[in-house]
């Protein structure tokens, strides 16, 4: 039976929270530039909305990271598939993630970025699944803590589908879905 998305966090709630996060980040960084380093692909939509809610001058950068043999779980093998185009030495860096699950990806990434001597290095994530954590990772800004549900939409995918949805959704068997406004 086909799986269809059912709304879990509606777009309005996401937008309100992202606005608050942007306000807090703007207060915490009175001086820019902040290098917003978004992790592909899932963070693209959160980055777009978050950056528009940060009043401190910022710059947008992307990194690609992949984990192997994981399916829906992390194997612990991580590699950089797309690196930054610029030096971050002496800069304020805010890593922008869509979700922190096991913490394996971010633990690896923070290690890589720290070696490049940024002035500061923090993490902002829209979603956090604390129940799934395998590595202790300090996350400065969390949009929503969520239970261990597989979620899609607002950048998050299932086999590359559903990233475009405005809402964050869970996948349910067809017939039980309440629909979305993707
Ligand atoms: C997701 C997410 C994080 C990572 C978190 O990316 O964007 O990078 O998994 O999981 P972890 O805390 O268990 O390491 P994914 O590998 O699904 O790639 P995508 O963003 O391109 O969909």
GROMACS .gro file of C-alpha atoms and ligand atoms in nm:
model
  204
    1UNK     CA    1   0.000   0.000   0.000
    2UNK     CA    2   0.126   0.348  -0.087
    3UNK     CA    3   0.252   0.582   0.182
    4UNK     CA    4   0.118   0.935   0.183
    5UNK     CA    5   0.223   1.238   0.392
    6UNK     CA    6   0.009   1.344   0.688
    7UNK     CA    7   0.073   1.682   0.851
    8UNK     CA    8   0.279   1.662   1.168
    9UNK     CA    9   0.403   2.022   1.202
   10UNK     CA   10   0.200   2.269   0.998
   11UNK     CA   11   0.374   2.535   0.789
   12UNK     CA   12   0.246   2.821   1.007
   13UNK     CA   13   0.396   2.668   1.318
   14UNK     CA   14   0.728   2.615   1.141
   15UNK     CA   15   0.732   2.973   1.014
   16UNK     CA   16   0.658   3.114   1.360
   17UNK     CA   17   0.934   2.911   1.520
   18UNK     CA   18   1.186   2.996   1.246
   19UNK     CA   19   1.105   3.365   1.297
   20UNK     CA   20   1.178   3.329   1.671
   21UNK     CA   21   1.501   3.145   1.601
   22UNK     CA   22   1.611   3.418   1.359
   23UNK     CA   23   1.535   3.684   1.620
   24UNK     CA   24   1.736   3.501   1.886
   25UNK     CA   25   2.032   3.444   1.653
   26UNK     CA   26   2.029   3.812   1.552
   27UNK     CA   27   2.046   3.909   1.920
   28UNK     CA   28   2.324   3.662   1.996
   29UNK     CA   29   2.538   3.780   1.703
   30UNK     CA   30   2.527   4.159   1.708
   31UNK     CA   31   2.816   4.169   1.463
   32UNK     CA   32   2.842   3.987   1.134
   33UNK     CA   33   2.911   3.835   0.908
   34UNK     CA   34   2.770   3.504   1.025
   35UNK     CA   35   2.866   3.223   0.790
   36UNK     CA   36   2.552   3.014   0.762
   37UNK     CA   37   2.676   2.672   0.656
   38UNK     CA   38   2.381   2.464   0.540
   39UNK     CA   39   2.415   2.089   0.505
   40UNK     CA   40   2.275   1.956   0.178
   41UNK     CA   41   2.026   1.866   0.089
   42UNK     CA   42   1.774   1.864   0.373
   43UNK     CA   43   1.859   2.205   0.518
   44UNK     CA   44   1.791   2.409   0.204
   45UNK     CA   45   1.440   2.521   0.296
   46UNK     CA   46   1.518   2.593   0.660
   47UNK     CA   47   1.823   2.793   0.548
   48UNK     CA   48   1.611   3.000   0.309
   49UNK     CA   49   1.361   3.092   0.580
   50UNK     CA   50   1.607   3.126   0.866
   51UNK     CA   51   1.844   3.353   0.673
   52UNK     CA   52   1.555   3.586   0.590
   53UNK     CA   53   1.481   3.618   0.961
   54UNK     CA   54   1.836   3.702   1.069
   55UNK     CA   55   1.905   4.073   1.067
   56UNK     CA   56   2.280   4.042   1.134
   57UNK     CA   57   2.471   4.036   0.803
   58UNK     CA   58   2.524   3.678   0.690
   59UNK     CA   59   2.683   3.477   0.414
   60UNK     CA   60   2.545   3.156   0.272
   61UNK     CA   61   2.761   2.849   0.223
   62UNK     CA   62   2.685   2.484   0.157
   63UNK     CA   63   2.843   2.155   0.249
   64UNK     CA   64   2.753   1.806   0.140
   65UNK     CA   65   2.797   1.514   0.376
   66UNK     CA   66   2.710   1.153   0.317
   67UNK     CA   67   2.681   0.853   0.544
   68UNK     CA   68   2.710   0.505   0.408
   69UNK     CA   69   2.501   0.192   0.452
   70UNK     CA   70   2.255   0.362   0.676
   71UNK     CA   71   1.904   0.330   0.532
   72UNK     CA   72   1.714   0.530   0.788
   73UNK     CA   73   1.986   0.496   1.052
   74UNK     CA   74   2.344   0.614   1.069
   75UNK     CA   75   2.630   0.371   1.025
   76UNK     CA   76   2.892   0.609   1.156
   77UNK     CA   77   3.079   0.629   0.826
   78UNK     CA   78   3.070   0.988   0.712
   79UNK     CA   79   3.243   1.178   0.433
   80UNK     CA   80   3.243   1.527   0.286
   81UNK     CA   81   3.099   1.517  -0.067
   82UNK     CA   82   3.099   1.894  -0.119
   83UNK     CA   83   3.333   2.117   0.073
   84UNK     CA   84   3.311   2.489   0.148
   85UNK     CA   85   3.434   2.726  -0.122
   86UNK     CA   86   3.574   2.975   0.130
   87UNK     CA   87   3.797   2.991   0.435
   88UNK     CA   88   3.613   3.020   0.766
   89UNK     CA   89   3.922   3.104   0.970
   90UNK     CA   90   3.841   3.378   1.220
   91UNK     CA   91   3.472   3.383   1.121
   92UNK     CA   92   3.150   3.319   1.309
   93UNK     CA   93   3.009   2.993   1.173
   94UNK     CA   94   2.657   2.867   1.229
   95UNK     CA   95   2.592   2.520   1.091
   96UNK     CA   96   2.233   2.494   0.967
   97UNK     CA   97   2.079   2.147   0.978
   98UNK     CA   98   1.729   2.019   0.918
   99UNK     CA   99   1.750   1.737   1.173
  100UNK     CA  100   1.982   1.594   1.436
  101UNK     CA  101   1.918   1.225   1.481
  102UNK     CA  102   2.207   1.004   1.602
  103UNK     CA  103   2.441   1.305   1.606
  104UNK     CA  104   2.697   1.111   1.399
  105UNK     CA  105   2.695   1.354   1.105
  106UNK     CA  106   2.736   1.664   1.319
  107UNK     CA  107   3.001   1.515   1.545
  108UNK     CA  108   3.209   1.446   1.236
  109UNK     CA  109   3.136   1.781   1.078
  110UNK     CA  110   3.213   1.985   1.389
  111UNK     CA  111   3.549   1.810   1.408
  112UNK     CA  112   3.627   1.900   1.047
  113UNK     CA  113   3.521   2.263   1.089
  114UNK     CA  114   3.698   2.319   1.421
  115UNK     CA  115   4.030   2.238   1.257
  116UNK     CA  116   3.976   2.540   1.033
  117UNK     CA  117   3.985   2.777   1.332
  118UNK     CA  118   3.657   2.968   1.311
  119UNK     CA  119   3.606   3.246   1.567
  120UNK     CA  120   3.294   3.067   1.687
  121UNK     CA  121   3.111   2.752   1.582
  122UNK     CA  122   2.753   2.668   1.671
  123UNK     CA  123   2.472   2.454   1.538
  124UNK     CA  124   2.114   2.546   1.454
  125UNK     CA  125   1.873   2.266   1.373
  126UNK     CA  126   1.505   2.280   1.295
  127UNK     CA  127   1.433   1.934   1.434
  128UNK     CA  128   1.594   1.736   1.710
  129UNK     CA  129   1.525   1.371   1.795
  130UNK     CA  130   1.696   1.339   2.133
  131UNK     CA  131   1.578   0.977   2.178
  132UNK     CA  132   1.796   0.868   1.888
  133UNK     CA  133   2.119   1.028   2.002
  134UNK     CA  134   2.437   0.814   1.989
  135UNK     CA  135   2.691   1.098   2.008
  136UNK     CA  136   2.680   1.389   2.247
  137UNK     CA  137   2.658   1.699   2.035
  138UNK     CA  138   2.593   2.048   2.163
  139UNK     CA  139   2.316   2.216   1.966
  140UNK     CA  140   2.274   2.587   2.037
  141UNK     CA  141   1.944   2.646   1.854
  142UNK     CA  142   1.666   2.386   1.826
  143UNK     CA  143   1.338   2.454   1.649
  144UNK     CA  144   1.139   2.153   1.769
  145UNK     CA  145   1.221   1.844   1.969
  146UNK     CA  146   1.026   1.559   1.815
  147UNK     CA  147   0.968   1.192   1.902
  148UNK     CA  148   1.126   0.913   1.701
  149UNK     CA  149   0.895   0.940   1.398
  150UNK     CA  150   1.016   0.934   1.038
  151UNK     CA  151   0.936   1.279   0.903
  152UNK     CA  152   0.939   1.431   0.556
  153UNK     CA  153   0.875   1.770   0.400
  154UNK     CA  154   1.024   2.116   0.444
  155UNK     CA  155   1.348   1.983   0.296
  156UNK     CA  156   1.336   1.632   0.441
  157UNK     CA  157   1.292   1.337   0.210
  158UNK     CA  158   1.206   0.972   0.186
  159UNK     CA  159   1.406   0.834  -0.107
  160UNK     CA  160   1.431   1.192  -0.243
  161UNK     CA  161   1.054   1.246  -0.241
  162UNK     CA  162   0.852   1.502  -0.042
  163UNK     CA  163   1.126   1.763   0.014
  164UNK     CA  164   0.907   2.037  -0.140
  165UNK     CA  165   0.621   2.014   0.114
  166UNK     CA  166   0.557   2.326   0.323
  167UNK     CA  167   0.451   2.118   0.622
  168UNK     CA  168   0.655   1.858   0.805
  169UNK     CA  169   0.470   1.530   0.769
  170UNK     CA  170   0.474   1.168   0.873
  171UNK     CA  171   0.411   0.897   0.615
  172UNK     CA  172   0.101   0.690   0.665
  173UNK     CA  173  -0.078   0.429   0.460
  174UNK     CA  174  -0.302   0.573   0.191
  175UNK     CA  175  -0.656   0.630   0.315
  176UNK     CA  176  -0.543   0.750   0.657
  177UNK     CA  177  -0.371   1.069   0.526
  178UNK     CA  178  -0.526   1.407   0.598
  179UNK     CA  179  -0.352   1.562   0.300
  180UNK     CA  180  -0.101   1.844   0.272
  181UNK     CA  181  -0.076   2.173   0.095
  182UNK     CA  182   0.260   2.110  -0.076
  183LIG     C1  183   2.008   1.393   0.745
  183LIG     C2  184   2.018   1.529   0.810
  183LIG     C3  185   2.151   1.526   0.879
  183LIG     C4  186   2.165   1.380   0.917
  183LIG     C5  187   2.130   1.364   1.060
  183LIG     O1  188   2.071   1.396   0.622
  183LIG     O2  189   2.013   1.634   0.715
  183LIG     O3  190   2.257   1.566   0.796
  183LIG     O4  191   2.075   1.305   0.836
  183LIG     O5  192   2.143   1.231   1.101
  183LIG     P1  193   2.242   1.187   1.217
  183LIG     O6  194   2.227   1.283   1.331
  183LIG     O7  195   2.191   1.050   1.249
  183LIG     O8  196   2.381   1.184   1.163
  183LIG     P2  197   2.060   1.281   0.511
  183LIG     O9  198   2.179   1.192   0.520
  183LIG    O10  199   1.924   1.219   0.520
  183LIG    O11  200   2.079   1.360   0.374
  183LIG     P3  201   1.985   1.470   0.304
  183LIG    O12  202   1.984   1.592   0.395
  183LIG    O13  203   2.051   1.497   0.173
  183LIG    O14  204   1.846   1.410   0.289
   0.00000   0.00000   0.00000
